[in-house]
């Protein structure tokens, strides 16, 4: 990294439950270079200025999904957002919107993980398969149906972007609905009927009002709004199929 020659102001919305009843802004003057991310700016604050600032990170390369925060009011990965693009500052960072703040920039992931567990985010085989039968094979066309949605890194930026989730925290929400579609659209999966219950529920896909900001902020190009639209089609089909006569019944 080159020698820092400039200073940028980073304002952090602090919340330490043992000393603040509401979050408060705190400003830091941070020396920076052209190649520094917002995450590196925060790490400089923590290492050199104020060790009490709390935030999450791990991979530093937009893979783990743990460094999400609001940067100048936009849900962003702090490792993927560069200070040079935010000049002249100040840069305002705060915890992801719509999620319970635990401390400073750290939100609780528990509500999201519960939703994720509920949709059974794994392949439920259609039938028992022995080792001797070998691996499941898929055509490129079958893979294309779900591949994009399997890029989700569970960063929750789409939840911070979603006004409906802001109004109703029980809404299943864009990221989890995208993953639900990822498994339902997989030719190897047989769990669709189990997941449709969640999709059709009050907090399911019909709570979405198609704002589309979730897809704009997604750092991996998952396009959860597209997944939600496909889920709406599947939910509507599921509803109408109930009225079709079953095999052997008079039409
Ligand atoms: S859909 Fe995109 S924004 Fe939402 S959790 Fe997954 S990677 Fe993050
Ligand atoms: S630190 Fe892993 S996504 Fe930013």
Tab-separated table of C-alpha atoms and ligand atoms in Angstrom:
chain	number	residue	atom	x	y	z
A	1	UNK	CA	0.000	0.000	0.000
A	2	UNK	CA	1.308	3.493	-0.897
A	3	UNK	CA	2.046	6.084	1.838
A	4	UNK	CA	-1.129	7.906	2.899
A	5	UNK	CA	-1.085	11.527	1.771
A	6	UNK	CA	-4.694	12.653	2.187
A	7	UNK	CA	-7.197	12.736	5.025
A	8	UNK	CA	-10.866	11.818	4.782
A	9	UNK	CA	-13.484	12.148	7.488
A	10	UNK	CA	-15.325	8.950	8.378
A	11	UNK	CA	-18.425	9.350	10.536
A	12	UNK	CA	-19.515	6.204	12.342
A	13	UNK	CA	-22.919	5.751	13.933
A	14	UNK	CA	-21.965	4.347	17.337
A	15	UNK	CA	-24.218	2.277	19.557
A	16	UNK	CA	-22.838	0.756	22.733
A	17	UNK	CA	-25.861	-0.522	24.653
A	18	UNK	CA	-24.110	-0.182	28.034
A	19	UNK	CA	-23.524	3.570	27.547
A	20	UNK	CA	-25.982	4.870	24.912
A	21	UNK	CA	-29.748	4.590	24.831
A	22	UNK	CA	-29.793	5.739	21.168
A	23	UNK	CA	-27.070	5.641	18.476
A	24	UNK	CA	-24.771	8.718	18.216
A	25	UNK	CA	-22.411	9.893	15.444
A	26	UNK	CA	-18.667	9.979	16.033
A	27	UNK	CA	-16.156	11.455	13.540
A	28	UNK	CA	-12.651	10.266	12.730
A	29	UNK	CA	-9.973	11.845	10.502
A	30	UNK	CA	-8.471	8.980	8.510
A	31	UNK	CA	-5.319	9.132	6.346
A	32	UNK	CA	-6.026	7.248	3.138
A	33	UNK	CA	-4.548	6.109	-0.160
A	34	UNK	CA	-6.282	5.575	-3.499
A	35	UNK	CA	-6.433	1.813	-2.975
A	36	UNK	CA	-8.119	1.850	0.456
A	37	UNK	CA	-11.610	0.454	0.960
A	38	UNK	CA	-14.063	1.747	3.561
A	39	UNK	CA	-13.312	-1.446	5.495
A	40	UNK	CA	-9.616	-0.549	5.542
A	41	UNK	CA	-10.547	2.942	6.737
A	42	UNK	CA	-12.488	1.379	9.619
A	43	UNK	CA	-9.586	-0.956	10.367
A	44	UNK	CA	-7.288	2.074	10.548
A	45	UNK	CA	-9.675	3.679	13.060
A	46	UNK	CA	-9.761	0.488	15.137
A	47	UNK	CA	-5.997	-0.113	15.043
A	48	UNK	CA	-4.732	3.480	15.365
A	49	UNK	CA	-7.429	5.798	16.718
A	50	UNK	CA	-10.229	4.099	18.649
A	51	UNK	CA	-10.134	0.379	19.436
A	52	UNK	CA	-13.732	0.400	20.691
A	53	UNK	CA	-15.333	0.678	17.215
A	54	UNK	CA	-17.030	-2.642	16.357
A	55	UNK	CA	-17.757	-4.078	12.909
A	56	UNK	CA	-17.655	-7.465	11.154
A	57	UNK	CA	-15.449	-8.639	8.335
A	58	UNK	CA	-13.622	-11.745	7.229
A	59	UNK	CA	-12.585	-12.332	3.595
A	60	UNK	CA	-11.996	-8.693	2.494
A	61	UNK	CA	-12.848	-9.709	-1.082
A	62	UNK	CA	-16.658	-9.678	-1.407
A	63	UNK	CA	-17.023	-13.390	-0.749
A	64	UNK	CA	-18.038	-13.974	2.878
A	65	UNK	CA	-20.869	-11.414	3.035
A	66	UNK	CA	-20.062	-10.290	6.588
A	67	UNK	CA	-19.016	-6.636	6.097
A	68	UNK	CA	-22.344	-5.181	4.945
A	69	UNK	CA	-23.281	-1.730	6.259
A	70	UNK	CA	-24.979	1.466	5.148
A	71	UNK	CA	-22.374	3.666	3.441
A	72	UNK	CA	-23.722	7.132	2.715
A	73	UNK	CA	-27.193	5.635	3.226
A	74	UNK	CA	-26.729	2.846	0.635
A	75	UNK	CA	-26.495	-0.839	1.637
A	76	UNK	CA	-22.931	-1.800	0.610
A	77	UNK	CA	-20.091	-4.204	1.283
A	78	UNK	CA	-17.418	-2.120	3.008
A	79	UNK	CA	-14.594	-4.218	1.505
A	80	UNK	CA	-15.906	-3.517	-2.000
A	81	UNK	CA	-16.481	0.238	-1.566
A	82	UNK	CA	-13.466	2.491	-2.049
A	83	UNK	CA	-12.788	5.743	-0.217
A	84	UNK	CA	-11.540	7.351	-3.460
A	85	UNK	CA	-15.072	7.039	-4.857
A	86	UNK	CA	-16.533	8.908	-1.884
A	87	UNK	CA	-14.389	12.043	-2.020
A	88	UNK	CA	-14.395	14.648	-0.667
A	89	UNK	CA	-16.330	13.006	2.184
A	90	UNK	CA	-17.367	12.890	4.886
A	91	UNK	CA	-18.226	9.194	4.582
A	92	UNK	CA	-21.113	8.196	6.822
A	93	UNK	CA	-21.284	4.545	7.889
A	94	UNK	CA	-24.013	2.945	9.965
A	95	UNK	CA	-25.427	-0.503	10.660
A	96	UNK	CA	-27.564	-2.154	7.962
A	97	UNK	CA	-31.061	-0.686	7.970
A	98	UNK	CA	-34.110	-2.679	9.149
A	99	UNK	CA	-32.066	-5.119	11.255
A	100	UNK	CA	-31.613	-5.078	15.044
A	101	UNK	CA	-28.297	-3.393	15.994
A	102	UNK	CA	-26.183	-5.351	18.478
A	103	UNK	CA	-23.301	-2.889	18.682
A	104	UNK	CA	-22.024	-0.076	16.422
A	105	UNK	CA	-22.026	-1.516	12.868
A	106	UNK	CA	-22.928	-5.054	13.906
A	107	UNK	CA	-26.500	-6.263	13.357
A	108	UNK	CA	-28.126	-9.445	14.590
A	109	UNK	CA	-28.161	-12.148	11.903
A	110	UNK	CA	-30.549	-14.357	13.867
A	111	UNK	CA	-33.826	-13.302	12.141
A	112	UNK	CA	-32.221	-13.840	8.719
A	113	UNK	CA	-30.773	-17.240	9.637
A	114	UNK	CA	-34.157	-18.407	10.952
A	115	UNK	CA	-35.820	-17.469	7.665
A	116	UNK	CA	-33.018	-19.198	5.764
A	117	UNK	CA	-33.416	-22.415	7.748
A	118	UNK	CA	-37.174	-22.385	7.192
A	119	UNK	CA	-36.898	-22.749	3.393
A	120	UNK	CA	-34.700	-25.887	3.620
A	121	UNK	CA	-31.758	-24.439	1.652
A	122	UNK	CA	-30.442	-27.744	0.383
A	123	UNK	CA	-31.350	-30.310	-2.222
A	124	UNK	CA	-34.093	-32.677	-1.084
A	125	UNK	CA	-33.650	-35.684	-3.398
A	126	UNK	CA	-36.712	-36.726	-5.400
A	127	UNK	CA	-36.038	-40.384	-4.641
A	128	UNK	CA	-33.462	-42.555	-2.901
A	129	UNK	CA	-30.356	-42.916	-5.003
A	130	UNK	CA	-27.578	-45.431	-4.496
A	131	UNK	CA	-23.880	-44.682	-4.882
A	132	UNK	CA	-23.772	-47.185	-7.741
A	133	UNK	CA	-26.179	-44.959	-9.701
A	134	UNK	CA	-23.476	-42.278	-9.786
A	135	UNK	CA	-23.796	-38.499	-9.624
A	136	UNK	CA	-26.763	-36.452	-10.787
A	137	UNK	CA	-26.146	-35.022	-14.220
A	138	UNK	CA	-27.626	-31.763	-15.484
A	139	UNK	CA	-27.781	-30.176	-18.898
A	140	UNK	CA	-26.479	-26.580	-19.324
A	141	UNK	CA	-30.127	-25.486	-19.718
A	142	UNK	CA	-31.069	-27.094	-16.369
A	143	UNK	CA	-28.093	-25.419	-14.674
A	144	UNK	CA	-28.978	-22.026	-16.130
A	145	UNK	CA	-32.403	-22.107	-14.431
A	146	UNK	CA	-30.880	-21.673	-10.957
A	147	UNK	CA	-27.160	-20.873	-11.317
A	148	UNK	CA	-27.473	-17.095	-10.918
A	149	UNK	CA	-29.409	-17.483	-7.661
A	150	UNK	CA	-26.770	-19.771	-6.160
A	151	UNK	CA	-24.284	-16.852	-6.065
A	152	UNK	CA	-25.923	-15.383	-2.940
A	153	UNK	CA	-23.432	-14.761	-0.127
A	154	UNK	CA	-26.090	-14.072	2.563
A	155	UNK	CA	-24.879	-10.504	3.027
A	156	UNK	CA	-28.393	-9.167	3.814
A	157	UNK	CA	-27.867	-5.961	1.776
A	158	UNK	CA	-31.146	-6.689	-0.008
A	159	UNK	CA	-32.941	-6.722	3.373
A	160	UNK	CA	-31.579	-3.285	4.214
A	161	UNK	CA	-32.796	-2.120	0.773
A	162	UNK	CA	-36.288	-3.611	1.019
A	163	UNK	CA	-38.996	-1.166	2.198
A	164	UNK	CA	-41.447	-4.022	2.750
A	165	UNK	CA	-39.045	-5.786	5.100
A	166	UNK	CA	-38.616	-2.434	6.870
A	167	UNK	CA	-42.377	-2.325	7.455
A	168	UNK	CA	-42.836	-6.005	8.242
A	169	UNK	CA	-39.851	-7.904	9.709
A	170	UNK	CA	-41.795	-11.170	9.289
A	171	UNK	CA	-41.633	-10.865	5.474
A	172	UNK	CA	-39.463	-13.736	4.206
A	173	UNK	CA	-37.541	-11.157	2.178
A	174	UNK	CA	-35.574	-11.018	-1.087
A	175	UNK	CA	-32.398	-13.011	-0.334
A	176	UNK	CA	-34.200	-15.976	1.190
A	177	UNK	CA	-36.846	-15.978	-1.554
A	178	UNK	CA	-34.022	-16.001	-4.126
A	179	UNK	CA	-32.496	-19.040	-2.433
A	180	UNK	CA	-35.887	-20.725	-2.191
A	181	UNK	CA	-36.201	-20.321	-5.952
A	182	UNK	CA	-32.641	-21.570	-6.430
A	183	UNK	CA	-33.595	-24.956	-4.935
A	184	UNK	CA	-37.112	-25.172	-6.400
A	185	UNK	CA	-35.669	-24.542	-9.868
A	186	UNK	CA	-33.017	-27.262	-9.518
A	187	UNK	CA	-33.825	-30.374	-11.579
A	188	UNK	CA	-32.285	-32.585	-8.861
A	189	UNK	CA	-34.605	-31.297	-6.134
A	190	UNK	CA	-37.911	-32.776	-4.979
A	191	UNK	CA	-38.720	-30.389	-2.103
A	192	UNK	CA	-40.847	-27.892	-4.001
A	193	UNK	CA	-44.143	-28.821	-2.291
A	194	UNK	CA	-42.594	-28.251	1.157
A	195	UNK	CA	-41.259	-24.833	0.172
A	196	UNK	CA	-44.477	-23.701	-1.545
A	197	UNK	CA	-46.151	-23.423	1.868
A	198	UNK	CA	-43.679	-20.678	2.815
A	199	UNK	CA	-43.974	-19.015	-0.570
A	200	UNK	CA	-47.782	-18.882	-0.424
A	201	UNK	CA	-47.970	-17.756	3.235
A	202	UNK	CA	-48.938	-14.204	4.227
A	203	UNK	CA	-45.269	-13.313	4.859
A	204	UNK	CA	-44.249	-15.026	1.617
A	205	UNK	CA	-43.846	-13.822	-1.922
A	206	UNK	CA	-47.027	-11.732	-2.154
A	207	UNK	CA	-45.727	-9.301	0.502
A	208	UNK	CA	-43.301	-8.006	-2.148
A	209	UNK	CA	-44.466	-4.810	-3.882
A	210	UNK	CA	-41.853	-5.019	-6.656
A	211	UNK	CA	-39.732	-1.972	-5.732
A	212	UNK	CA	-36.617	-3.710	-7.146
A	213	UNK	CA	-33.977	-1.874	-5.052
A	214	UNK	CA	-32.878	-5.278	-3.672
A	215	UNK	CA	-31.458	-6.207	-7.082
A	216	UNK	CA	-29.758	-2.826	-7.458
A	217	UNK	CA	-27.729	-3.230	-4.257
A	218	UNK	CA	-26.943	-6.965	-4.562
A	219	UNK	CA	-23.123	-7.225	-4.829
A	220	UNK	CA	-23.214	-10.609	-6.589
A	221	UNK	CA	-25.741	-9.950	-9.382
A	222	UNK	CA	-28.204	-12.435	-7.906
A	223	UNK	CA	-31.222	-10.327	-8.958
A	224	UNK	CA	-33.536	-11.337	-6.102
A	225	UNK	CA	-36.376	-9.265	-7.626
A	226	UNK	CA	-36.298	-11.580	-10.651
A	227	UNK	CA	-36.422	-14.636	-8.359
A	228	UNK	CA	-39.388	-13.133	-6.491
A	229	UNK	CA	-41.221	-12.562	-9.794
A	230	UNK	CA	-40.627	-16.181	-10.838
A	231	UNK	CA	-41.810	-17.261	-7.384
A	232	UNK	CA	-45.002	-15.228	-7.856
A	233	UNK	CA	-45.708	-17.077	-11.124
A	234	UNK	CA	-45.133	-20.429	-9.376
A	235	UNK	CA	-47.350	-19.397	-6.459
A	236	UNK	CA	-50.169	-18.350	-8.822
A	237	UNK	CA	-49.863	-21.646	-10.754
A	238	UNK	CA	-49.915	-23.544	-7.472
A	239	UNK	CA	-53.163	-21.761	-6.568
A	240	UNK	CA	-54.925	-22.492	-9.870
A	241	UNK	CA	-53.732	-26.096	-10.054
A	242	UNK	CA	-55.828	-26.790	-6.919
A	243	UNK	CA	-58.975	-26.220	-8.983
A	244	UNK	CA	-58.060	-28.712	-11.704
A	245	UNK	CA	-59.776	-32.101	-11.435
A	246	UNK	CA	-57.501	-34.830	-10.161
A	247	UNK	CA	-56.849	-37.930	-12.301
A	248	UNK	CA	-60.008	-40.053	-12.380
A	249	UNK	CA	-62.270	-37.186	-11.162
A	250	UNK	CA	-64.960	-35.819	-13.494
A	251	UNK	CA	-63.901	-32.523	-15.163
B	1	LIG	S1	-29.483	-11.800	-2.801
B	1	LIG	FE1	-27.641	-10.489	-3.041
B	1	LIG	S2	-27.968	-8.808	-1.577
B	1	LIG	FE2	-29.377	-10.437	-0.983
B	1	LIG	S3	-28.305	-11.656	0.570
B	1	LIG	FE3	-27.883	-12.632	-1.426
B	1	LIG	S4	-25.973	-11.702	-2.167
B	1	LIG	FE4	-26.730	-10.387	-0.507
B	2	LIG	S1	-15.186	-8.919	4.258
B	2	LIG	FE1	-16.107	-10.625	3.250
B	2	LIG	S2	-17.570	-9.700	1.958
B	2	LIG	FE2	-16.500	-8.004	2.800
